[in-house]
Tab-separated table of C-alpha atoms in Angstrom:
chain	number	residue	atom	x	y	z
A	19	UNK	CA	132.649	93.433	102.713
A	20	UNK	CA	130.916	95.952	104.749
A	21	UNK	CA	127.214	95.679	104.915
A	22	UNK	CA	124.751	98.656	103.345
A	23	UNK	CA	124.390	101.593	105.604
A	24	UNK	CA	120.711	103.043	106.524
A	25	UNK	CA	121.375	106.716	107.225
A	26	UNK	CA	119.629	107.565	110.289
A	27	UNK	CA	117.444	110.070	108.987
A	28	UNK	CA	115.659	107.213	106.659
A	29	UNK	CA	115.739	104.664	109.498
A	30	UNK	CA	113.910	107.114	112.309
A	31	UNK	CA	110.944	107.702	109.216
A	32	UNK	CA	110.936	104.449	108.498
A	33	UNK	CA	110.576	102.604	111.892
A	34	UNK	CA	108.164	105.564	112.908
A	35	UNK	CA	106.253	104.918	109.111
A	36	UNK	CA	106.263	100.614	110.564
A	37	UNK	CA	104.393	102.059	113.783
A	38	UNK	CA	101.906	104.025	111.950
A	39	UNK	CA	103.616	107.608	113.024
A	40	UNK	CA	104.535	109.594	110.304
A	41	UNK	CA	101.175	110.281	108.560
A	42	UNK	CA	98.444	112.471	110.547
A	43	UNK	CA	95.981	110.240	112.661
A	44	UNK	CA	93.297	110.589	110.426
A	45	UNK	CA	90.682	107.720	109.153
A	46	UNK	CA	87.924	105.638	111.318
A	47	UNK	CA	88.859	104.984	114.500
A	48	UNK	CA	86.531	101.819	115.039
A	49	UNK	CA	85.625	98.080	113.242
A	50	UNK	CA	87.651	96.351	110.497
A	51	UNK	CA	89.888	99.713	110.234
A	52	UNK	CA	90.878	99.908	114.209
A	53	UNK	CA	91.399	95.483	113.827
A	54	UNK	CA	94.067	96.662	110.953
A	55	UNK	CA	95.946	99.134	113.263
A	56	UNK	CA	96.179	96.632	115.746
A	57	UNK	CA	97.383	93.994	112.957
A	58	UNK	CA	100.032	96.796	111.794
A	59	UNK	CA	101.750	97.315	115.338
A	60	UNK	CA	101.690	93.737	116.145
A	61	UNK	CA	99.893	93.905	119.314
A	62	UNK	CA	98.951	97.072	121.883
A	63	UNK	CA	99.992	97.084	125.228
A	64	UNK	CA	97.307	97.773	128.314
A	65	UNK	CA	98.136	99.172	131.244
A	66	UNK	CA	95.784	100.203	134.247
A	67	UNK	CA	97.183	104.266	134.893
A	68	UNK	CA	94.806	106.619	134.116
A	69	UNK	CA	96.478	109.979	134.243
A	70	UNK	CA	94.921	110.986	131.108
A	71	UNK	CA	93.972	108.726	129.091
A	72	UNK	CA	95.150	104.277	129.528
A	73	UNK	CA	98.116	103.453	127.489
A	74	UNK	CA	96.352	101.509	125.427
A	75	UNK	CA	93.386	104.483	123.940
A	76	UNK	CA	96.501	106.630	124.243
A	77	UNK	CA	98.139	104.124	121.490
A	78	UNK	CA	95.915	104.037	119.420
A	79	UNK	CA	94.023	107.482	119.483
A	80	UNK	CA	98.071	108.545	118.951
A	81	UNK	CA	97.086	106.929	114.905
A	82	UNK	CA	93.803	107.084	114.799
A	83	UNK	CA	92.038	110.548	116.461
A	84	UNK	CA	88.576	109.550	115.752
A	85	UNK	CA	89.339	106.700	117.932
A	86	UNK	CA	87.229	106.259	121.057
A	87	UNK	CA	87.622	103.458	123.962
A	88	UNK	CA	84.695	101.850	123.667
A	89	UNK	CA	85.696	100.833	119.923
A	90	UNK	CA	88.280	98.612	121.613
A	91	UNK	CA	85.917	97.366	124.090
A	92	UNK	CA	83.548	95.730	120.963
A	93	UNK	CA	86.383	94.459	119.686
A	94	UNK	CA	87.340	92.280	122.625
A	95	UNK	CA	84.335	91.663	123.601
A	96	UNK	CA	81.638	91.405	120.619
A	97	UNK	CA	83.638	91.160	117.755
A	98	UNK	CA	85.969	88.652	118.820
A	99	UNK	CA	88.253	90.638	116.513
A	100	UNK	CA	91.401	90.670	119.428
A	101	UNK	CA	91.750	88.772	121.970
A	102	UNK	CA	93.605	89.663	125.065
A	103	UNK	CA	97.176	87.863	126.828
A	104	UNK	CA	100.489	88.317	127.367
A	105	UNK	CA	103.267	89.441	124.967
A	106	UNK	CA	106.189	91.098	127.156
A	107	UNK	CA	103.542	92.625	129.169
A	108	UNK	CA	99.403	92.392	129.228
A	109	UNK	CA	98.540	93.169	125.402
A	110	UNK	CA	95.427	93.219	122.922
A	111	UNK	CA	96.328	90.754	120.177
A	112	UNK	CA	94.697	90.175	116.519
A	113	UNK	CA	92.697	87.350	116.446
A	114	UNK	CA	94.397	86.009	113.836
A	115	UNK	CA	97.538	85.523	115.585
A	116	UNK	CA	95.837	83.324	118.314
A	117	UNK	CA	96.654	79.651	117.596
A	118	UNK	CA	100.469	80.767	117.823
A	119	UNK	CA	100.130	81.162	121.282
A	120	UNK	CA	99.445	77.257	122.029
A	121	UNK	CA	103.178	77.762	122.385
A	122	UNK	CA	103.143	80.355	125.064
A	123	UNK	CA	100.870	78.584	127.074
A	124	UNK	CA	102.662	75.456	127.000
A	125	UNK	CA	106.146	76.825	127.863
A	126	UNK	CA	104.209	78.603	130.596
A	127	UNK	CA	102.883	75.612	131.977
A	128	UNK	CA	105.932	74.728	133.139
A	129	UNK	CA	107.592	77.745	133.316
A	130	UNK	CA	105.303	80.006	135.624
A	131	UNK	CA	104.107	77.518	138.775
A	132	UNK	CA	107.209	77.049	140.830
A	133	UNK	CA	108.099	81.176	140.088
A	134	UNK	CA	104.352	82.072	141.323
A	135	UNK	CA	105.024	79.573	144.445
A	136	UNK	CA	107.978	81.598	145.539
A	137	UNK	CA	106.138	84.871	144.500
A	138	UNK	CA	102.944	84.606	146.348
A	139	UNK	CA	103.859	81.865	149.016
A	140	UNK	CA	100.122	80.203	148.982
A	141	UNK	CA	98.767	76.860	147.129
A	142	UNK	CA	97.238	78.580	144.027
A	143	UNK	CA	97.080	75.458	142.668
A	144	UNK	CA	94.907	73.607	144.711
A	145	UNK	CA	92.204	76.131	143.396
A	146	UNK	CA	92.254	75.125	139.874
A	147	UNK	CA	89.336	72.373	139.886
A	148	UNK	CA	86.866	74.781	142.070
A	149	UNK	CA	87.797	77.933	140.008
A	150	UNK	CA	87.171	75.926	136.867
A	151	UNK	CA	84.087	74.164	137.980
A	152	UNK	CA	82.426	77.164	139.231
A	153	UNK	CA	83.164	78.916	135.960
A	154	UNK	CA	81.837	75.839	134.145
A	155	UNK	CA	78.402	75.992	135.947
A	156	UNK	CA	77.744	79.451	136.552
A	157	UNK	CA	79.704	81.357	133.817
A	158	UNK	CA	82.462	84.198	133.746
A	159	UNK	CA	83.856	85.904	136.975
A	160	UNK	CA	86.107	88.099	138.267
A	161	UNK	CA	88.717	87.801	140.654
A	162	UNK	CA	86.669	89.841	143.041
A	163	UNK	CA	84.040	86.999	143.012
A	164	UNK	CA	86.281	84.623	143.998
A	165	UNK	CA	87.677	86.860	146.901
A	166	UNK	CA	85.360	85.839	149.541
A	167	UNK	CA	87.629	84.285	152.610
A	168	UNK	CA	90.497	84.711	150.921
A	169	UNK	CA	91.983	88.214	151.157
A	170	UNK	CA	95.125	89.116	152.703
A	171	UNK	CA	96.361	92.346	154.319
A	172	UNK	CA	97.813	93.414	151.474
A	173	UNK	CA	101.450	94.633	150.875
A	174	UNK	CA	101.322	95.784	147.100
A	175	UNK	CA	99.469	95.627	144.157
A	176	UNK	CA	100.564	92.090	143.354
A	177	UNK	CA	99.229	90.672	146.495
A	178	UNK	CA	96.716	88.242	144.934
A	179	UNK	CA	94.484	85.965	146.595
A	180	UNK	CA	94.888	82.491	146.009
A	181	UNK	CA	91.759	81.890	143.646
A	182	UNK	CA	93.007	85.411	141.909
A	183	UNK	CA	96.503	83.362	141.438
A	184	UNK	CA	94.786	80.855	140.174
A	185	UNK	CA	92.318	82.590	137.547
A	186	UNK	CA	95.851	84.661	136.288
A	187	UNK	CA	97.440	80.941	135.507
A	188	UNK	CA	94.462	79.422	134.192
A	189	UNK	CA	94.491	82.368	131.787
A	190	UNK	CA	98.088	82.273	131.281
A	191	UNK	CA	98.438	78.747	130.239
A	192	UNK	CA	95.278	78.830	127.874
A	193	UNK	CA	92.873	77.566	130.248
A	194	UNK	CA	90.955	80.692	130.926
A	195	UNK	CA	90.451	83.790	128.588
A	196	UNK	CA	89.462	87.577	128.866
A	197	UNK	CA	85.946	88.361	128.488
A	198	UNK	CA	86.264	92.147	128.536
A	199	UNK	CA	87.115	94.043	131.007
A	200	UNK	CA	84.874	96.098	133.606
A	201	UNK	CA	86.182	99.301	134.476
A	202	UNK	CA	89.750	97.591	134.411
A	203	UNK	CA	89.060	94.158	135.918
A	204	UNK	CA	89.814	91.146	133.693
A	205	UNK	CA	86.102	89.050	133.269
A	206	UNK	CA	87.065	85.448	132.764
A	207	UNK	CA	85.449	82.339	131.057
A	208	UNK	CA	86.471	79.061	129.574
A	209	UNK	CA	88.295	79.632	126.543
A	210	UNK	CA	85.765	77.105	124.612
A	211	UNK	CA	83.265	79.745	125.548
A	212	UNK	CA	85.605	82.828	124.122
A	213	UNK	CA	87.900	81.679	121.283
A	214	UNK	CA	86.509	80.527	117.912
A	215	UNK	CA	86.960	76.752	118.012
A	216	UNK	CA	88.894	76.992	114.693
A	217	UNK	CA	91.922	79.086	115.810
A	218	UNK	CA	91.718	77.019	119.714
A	219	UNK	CA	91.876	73.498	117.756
A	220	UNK	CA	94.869	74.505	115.295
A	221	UNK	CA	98.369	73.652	116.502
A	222	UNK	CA	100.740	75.050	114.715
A	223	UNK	CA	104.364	72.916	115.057
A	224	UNK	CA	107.488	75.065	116.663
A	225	UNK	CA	109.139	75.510	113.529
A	226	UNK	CA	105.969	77.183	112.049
A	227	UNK	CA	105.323	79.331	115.047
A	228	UNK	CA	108.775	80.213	114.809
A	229	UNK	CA	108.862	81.349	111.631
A	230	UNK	CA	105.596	83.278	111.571
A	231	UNK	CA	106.692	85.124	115.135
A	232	UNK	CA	110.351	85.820	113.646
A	233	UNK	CA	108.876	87.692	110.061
A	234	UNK	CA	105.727	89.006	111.622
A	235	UNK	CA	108.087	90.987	114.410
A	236	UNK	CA	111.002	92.085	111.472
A	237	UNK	CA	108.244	93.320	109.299
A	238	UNK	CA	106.622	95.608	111.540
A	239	UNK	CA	109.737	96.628	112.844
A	240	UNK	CA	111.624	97.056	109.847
A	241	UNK	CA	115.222	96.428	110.838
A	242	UNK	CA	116.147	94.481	113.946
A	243	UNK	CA	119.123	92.152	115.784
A	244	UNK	CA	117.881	88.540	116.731
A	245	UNK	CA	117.515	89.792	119.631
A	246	UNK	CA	114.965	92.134	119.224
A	247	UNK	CA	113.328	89.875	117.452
A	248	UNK	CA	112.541	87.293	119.956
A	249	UNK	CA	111.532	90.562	121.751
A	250	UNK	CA	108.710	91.736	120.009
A	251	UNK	CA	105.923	89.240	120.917
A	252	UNK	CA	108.342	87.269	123.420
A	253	UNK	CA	106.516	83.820	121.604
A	254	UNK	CA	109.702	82.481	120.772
A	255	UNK	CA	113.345	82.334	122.529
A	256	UNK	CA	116.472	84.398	121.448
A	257	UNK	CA	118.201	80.863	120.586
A	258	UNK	CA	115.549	80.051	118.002
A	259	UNK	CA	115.116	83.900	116.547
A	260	UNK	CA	119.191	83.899	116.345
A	261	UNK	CA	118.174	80.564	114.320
A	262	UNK	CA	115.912	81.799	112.414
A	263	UNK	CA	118.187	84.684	111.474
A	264	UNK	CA	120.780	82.470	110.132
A	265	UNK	CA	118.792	80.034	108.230
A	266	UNK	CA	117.264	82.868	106.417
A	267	UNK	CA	120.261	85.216	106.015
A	268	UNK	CA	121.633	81.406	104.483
A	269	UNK	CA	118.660	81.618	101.976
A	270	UNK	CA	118.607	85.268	101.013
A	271	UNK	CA	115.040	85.795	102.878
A	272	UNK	CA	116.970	88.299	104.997
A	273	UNK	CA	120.102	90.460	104.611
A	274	UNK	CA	122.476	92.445	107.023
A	275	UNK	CA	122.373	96.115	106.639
A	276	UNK	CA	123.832	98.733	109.324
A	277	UNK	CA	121.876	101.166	110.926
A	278	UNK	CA	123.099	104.885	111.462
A	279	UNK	CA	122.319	105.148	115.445
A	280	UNK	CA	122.519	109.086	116.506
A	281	UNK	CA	126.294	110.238	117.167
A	282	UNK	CA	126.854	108.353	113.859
A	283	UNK	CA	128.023	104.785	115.721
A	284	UNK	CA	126.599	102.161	112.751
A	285	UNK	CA	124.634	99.261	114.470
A	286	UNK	CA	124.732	95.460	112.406
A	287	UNK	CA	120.877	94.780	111.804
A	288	UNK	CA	118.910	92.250	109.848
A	289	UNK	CA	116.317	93.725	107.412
A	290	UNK	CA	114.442	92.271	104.222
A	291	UNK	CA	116.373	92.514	101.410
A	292	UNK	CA	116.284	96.251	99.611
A	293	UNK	CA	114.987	97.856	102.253
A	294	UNK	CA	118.365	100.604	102.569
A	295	UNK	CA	117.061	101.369	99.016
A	296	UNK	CA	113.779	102.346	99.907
A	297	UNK	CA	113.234	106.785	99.737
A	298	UNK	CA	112.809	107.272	103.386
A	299	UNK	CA	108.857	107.937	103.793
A	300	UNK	CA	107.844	111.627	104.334
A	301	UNK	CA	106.318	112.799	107.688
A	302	UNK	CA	104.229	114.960	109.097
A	303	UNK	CA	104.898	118.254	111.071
A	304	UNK	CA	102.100	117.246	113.789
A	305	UNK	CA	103.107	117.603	117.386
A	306	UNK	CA	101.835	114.215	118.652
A	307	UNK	CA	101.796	113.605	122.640
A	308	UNK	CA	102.783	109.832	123.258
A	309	UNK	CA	102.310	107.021	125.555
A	310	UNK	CA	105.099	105.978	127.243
A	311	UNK	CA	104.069	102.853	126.293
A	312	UNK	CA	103.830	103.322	122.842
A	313	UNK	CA	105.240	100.448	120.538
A	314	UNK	CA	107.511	102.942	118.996
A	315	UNK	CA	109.116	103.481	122.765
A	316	UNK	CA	108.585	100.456	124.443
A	317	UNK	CA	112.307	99.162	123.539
A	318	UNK	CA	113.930	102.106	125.181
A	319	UNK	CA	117.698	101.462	124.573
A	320	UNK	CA	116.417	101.378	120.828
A	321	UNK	CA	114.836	104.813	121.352
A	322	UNK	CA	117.877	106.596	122.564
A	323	UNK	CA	119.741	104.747	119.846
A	324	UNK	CA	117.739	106.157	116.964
A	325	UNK	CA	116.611	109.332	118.296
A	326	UNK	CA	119.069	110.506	121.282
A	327	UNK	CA	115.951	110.113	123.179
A	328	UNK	CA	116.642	109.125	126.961
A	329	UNK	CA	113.098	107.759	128.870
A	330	UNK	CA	112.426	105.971	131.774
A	331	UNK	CA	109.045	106.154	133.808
A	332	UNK	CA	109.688	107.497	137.269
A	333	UNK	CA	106.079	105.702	138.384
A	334	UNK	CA	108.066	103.685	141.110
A	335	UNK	CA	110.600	106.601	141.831
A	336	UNK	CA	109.571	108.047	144.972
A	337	UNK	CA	108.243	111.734	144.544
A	338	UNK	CA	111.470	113.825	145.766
A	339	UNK	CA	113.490	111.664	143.561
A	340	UNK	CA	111.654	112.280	140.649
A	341	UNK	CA	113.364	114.451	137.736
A	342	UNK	CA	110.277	114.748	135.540
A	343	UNK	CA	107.288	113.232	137.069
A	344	UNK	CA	104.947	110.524	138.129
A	345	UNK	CA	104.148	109.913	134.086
A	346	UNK	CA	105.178	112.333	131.472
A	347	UNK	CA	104.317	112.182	127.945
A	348	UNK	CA	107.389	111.879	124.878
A	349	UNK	CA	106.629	114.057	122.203
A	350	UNK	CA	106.877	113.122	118.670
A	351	UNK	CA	107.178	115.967	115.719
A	352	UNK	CA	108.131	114.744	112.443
A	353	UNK	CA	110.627	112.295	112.928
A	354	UNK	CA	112.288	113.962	116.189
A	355	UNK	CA	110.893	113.309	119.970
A	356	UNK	CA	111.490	116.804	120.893
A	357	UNK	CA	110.691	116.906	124.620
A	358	UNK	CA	108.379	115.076	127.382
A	359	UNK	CA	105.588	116.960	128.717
A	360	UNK	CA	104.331	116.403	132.786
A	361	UNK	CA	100.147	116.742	132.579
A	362	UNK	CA	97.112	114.784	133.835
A	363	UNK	CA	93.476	115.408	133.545
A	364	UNK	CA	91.698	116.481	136.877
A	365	UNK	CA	88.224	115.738	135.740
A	366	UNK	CA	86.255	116.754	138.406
A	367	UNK	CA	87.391	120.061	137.208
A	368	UNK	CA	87.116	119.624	133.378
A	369	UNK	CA	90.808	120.860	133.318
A	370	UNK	CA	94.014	119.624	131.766
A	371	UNK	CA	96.329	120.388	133.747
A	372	UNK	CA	100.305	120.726	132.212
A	373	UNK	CA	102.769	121.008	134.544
A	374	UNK	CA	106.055	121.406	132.828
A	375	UNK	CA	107.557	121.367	129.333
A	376	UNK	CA	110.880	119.868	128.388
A	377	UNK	CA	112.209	120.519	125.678
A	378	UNK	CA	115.435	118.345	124.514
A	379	UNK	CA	118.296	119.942	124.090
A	380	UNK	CA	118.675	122.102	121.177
A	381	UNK	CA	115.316	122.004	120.429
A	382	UNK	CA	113.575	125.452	120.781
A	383	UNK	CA	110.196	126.103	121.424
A	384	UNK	CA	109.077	128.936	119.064
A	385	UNK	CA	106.202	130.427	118.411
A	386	UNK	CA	105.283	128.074	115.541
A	387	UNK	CA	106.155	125.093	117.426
A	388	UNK	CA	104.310	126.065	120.330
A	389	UNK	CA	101.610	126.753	118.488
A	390	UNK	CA	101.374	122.915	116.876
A	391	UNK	CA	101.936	122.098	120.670
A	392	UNK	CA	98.649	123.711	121.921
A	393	UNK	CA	96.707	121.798	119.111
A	394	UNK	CA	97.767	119.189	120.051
A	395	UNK	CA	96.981	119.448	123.581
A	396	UNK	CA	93.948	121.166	122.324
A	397	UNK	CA	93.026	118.025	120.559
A	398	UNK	CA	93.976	115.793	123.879
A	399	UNK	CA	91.526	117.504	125.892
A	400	UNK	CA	88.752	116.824	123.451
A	401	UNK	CA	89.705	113.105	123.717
A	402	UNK	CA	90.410	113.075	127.376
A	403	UNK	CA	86.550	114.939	127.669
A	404	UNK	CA	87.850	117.885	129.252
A	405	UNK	CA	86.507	120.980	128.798
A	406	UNK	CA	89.352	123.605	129.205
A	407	UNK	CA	93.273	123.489	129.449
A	408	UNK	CA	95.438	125.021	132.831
A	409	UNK	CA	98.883	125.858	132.740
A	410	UNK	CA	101.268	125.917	135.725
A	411	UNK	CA	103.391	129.138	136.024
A	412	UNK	CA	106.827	128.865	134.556
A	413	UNK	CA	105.493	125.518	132.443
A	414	UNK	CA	107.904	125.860	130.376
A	415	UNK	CA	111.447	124.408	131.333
A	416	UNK	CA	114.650	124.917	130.201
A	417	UNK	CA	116.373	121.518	128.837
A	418	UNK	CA	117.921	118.883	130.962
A	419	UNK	CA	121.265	117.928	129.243
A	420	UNK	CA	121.366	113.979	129.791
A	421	UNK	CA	117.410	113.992	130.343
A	422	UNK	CA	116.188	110.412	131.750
A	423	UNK	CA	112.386	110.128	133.128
């Protein structure tokens, strides 16, 4: 018997309603309400670039717009509220969720020294008993004040020093954990010092880690394959989600549905039971400007897949290569990602400065949607701190057919 169909309409509003996208941004941006945003979406990825605004403000200002960064910095680093490691990349974490990751540190115990040995061809590990000792006696550091003697001519941004190696596997494995952050650079202490003793003392078994990991990643993303499930916080492996996804399509926890991709190809999917029933949520008109890290984005082949949306950064694409730009922002209205826009704050200036305009194809930029595009960047200003916007001549482009940045 073929399974339920979600049309695609309903399944675009409701994995955008999952990721907090489909109502405007409104409500307090700081506290217990900014810890429940975070708890919605999982986790929230941080990345370093600056353009405009870091990926992770950009994230969460994107559902929030009274949100400001230093309501993220309290949390991490007065509250306790998050706590900061590693999902599929660097990522702000409820704290809540942290005796879970007993397992990540244990499988990268194992998993990460001989890969770091090839990667950064020094003894990292013969550091571990001075790093730890001098963090024991005179309290948090950064990698920076371990530096001394040890720095290379560098050849990249992953060019780490051996004591810098060896604070990023202390953390890694559970060792270490973030303090804050200063400017961008991780502060490091003992974890005794950082995590509540309850959550660092429970353990929870595999089969309980799996299981939370497995419904805590299909709930917030409301339909997924095993695959993407052992995706989401990368805390368990594809074997055990695919596990998982058997033992509870065996007891009726879950159910297969399939999922209208755009084109009209149907996609086998694993959902809570019902959930093809559900009225697709309504959404708002808003033009929002997106990271393009966003949780909504971060699985791009599941982007194009739901909303015909092709996106890949072109950060690492050298300049005369690039089709779009160094880092251009999706745009989200209603439940369409109508275009990517190419802007960065200059802020000596007090400008922001837009570049180009994309629109996808078929989607025409009117008056009226212009005019919810300029509040919007209106609004981004205001966040970024900038007094005034600038627009390049001819900013906006016609469409790329096959678009990819």
């Amino acid at each position: 018997m073929s399974p339920p169909v979600l049309s695609n309409t309903a399944a675009r509003r409701l994995f955008l309603a999952r990721h907090g996208l489909t109502s405007a941004p409104g409500g307090p941006g700081k506290g217990a309400a900014l810890t429940q945003v975070i708890d919605d979406l999982g986790f929230v990825q941080v990345d370093s670039v600056n353009t405009l605004a870091r990926a992770h403000d950009l994230i969460l200002w994107s559902r929030r717009q009274s949100y400001r960064p230093p309501a993220l910095e309290r949390l991490l680093a007065n509250d306790r509220a998050v706590f900061e490691h590693w999902t599929h990349d660097a990522a702000v974490i409820p704290i809540a969720c942290y005796p879970h990751w007993h397992h990540r540190f244990a499988r990268d115990l194992t998993r990460l020294a001989p890969k770091w040995q090839a990667w950064h061809q020094h003894s990292f590990e013969d550091r571990f008993d001075t790093v730890l000792a001098r963090i024991a006696q005179h309290g948090e550091v950064t990698s920076a004040d371990l530096a001394t003697g040890e720095v290379r001519g560098s050849t990249g941004w992953w060019d780490w020093h051996p004591s810098k190696t060896a604070l990023e596997f202390l953390w890694r494995t559970g060792q270490l954990a973030v303090v804050r952050r200063d400017g961008f650079r991780k502060v490091y202490d003992l974890t005794e010092r950082v995590i509540p003793a309850a959550l660092r003392d429970r353990r929870p078994d595999t089969v309980e880690t799996v299981n939370w990991a497995a419904r805590a990643a299909l709930d917030r993303l409301g339909f997924a394959t095993s695959g993407e499930i052992a995706a989401f916080f990368k805390l368990i492996t594809p074997e055990e989600a695919k596990d998982w996804c058997a033992a509870a399509l065996a007891s009726g926890e879950i159910t297969e549905i399939a999922v209208e991709c755009t084109g009209g190809a149907l996609r086998r999917v694993y959902a809570r039971p019902g959930l093809e029933e559900a009225a697709a949520p309504p959404v708002s008109d808003r033009v929002r400007v997106l990271s393009p890290f966003d949780p909504a984005l971060r699985d791009r082949a599941r982007a194009e897949r739901l909303f015909g949306f092709h996106y890949r950064i072109e950060i690492f694409v050298p300049a005369p290569q690039r089709r779009f730009g160094y880092y251009v922002f999706p745009l989200l209205e209603g439940d369409r990602l109508i275009g990517r826009i190419d802007m960065k704050a200059e802020r000596d200036a007090g400008v922001l400065a837009v570049r180009a305009l994309w629109p996808e194809v078929s989607v025409p930029f009117g008056k009226g949607r212009l005019a919810r595009l300029m509040a919007e960047l209106e609004r981004v200003a205001v966040f970024a701190g900038l007094e005034r916007i600038a627009f390049a001549p001819d900013w906006v482009r016609a469409p790329m057919v096959g678009a990819g940045g």
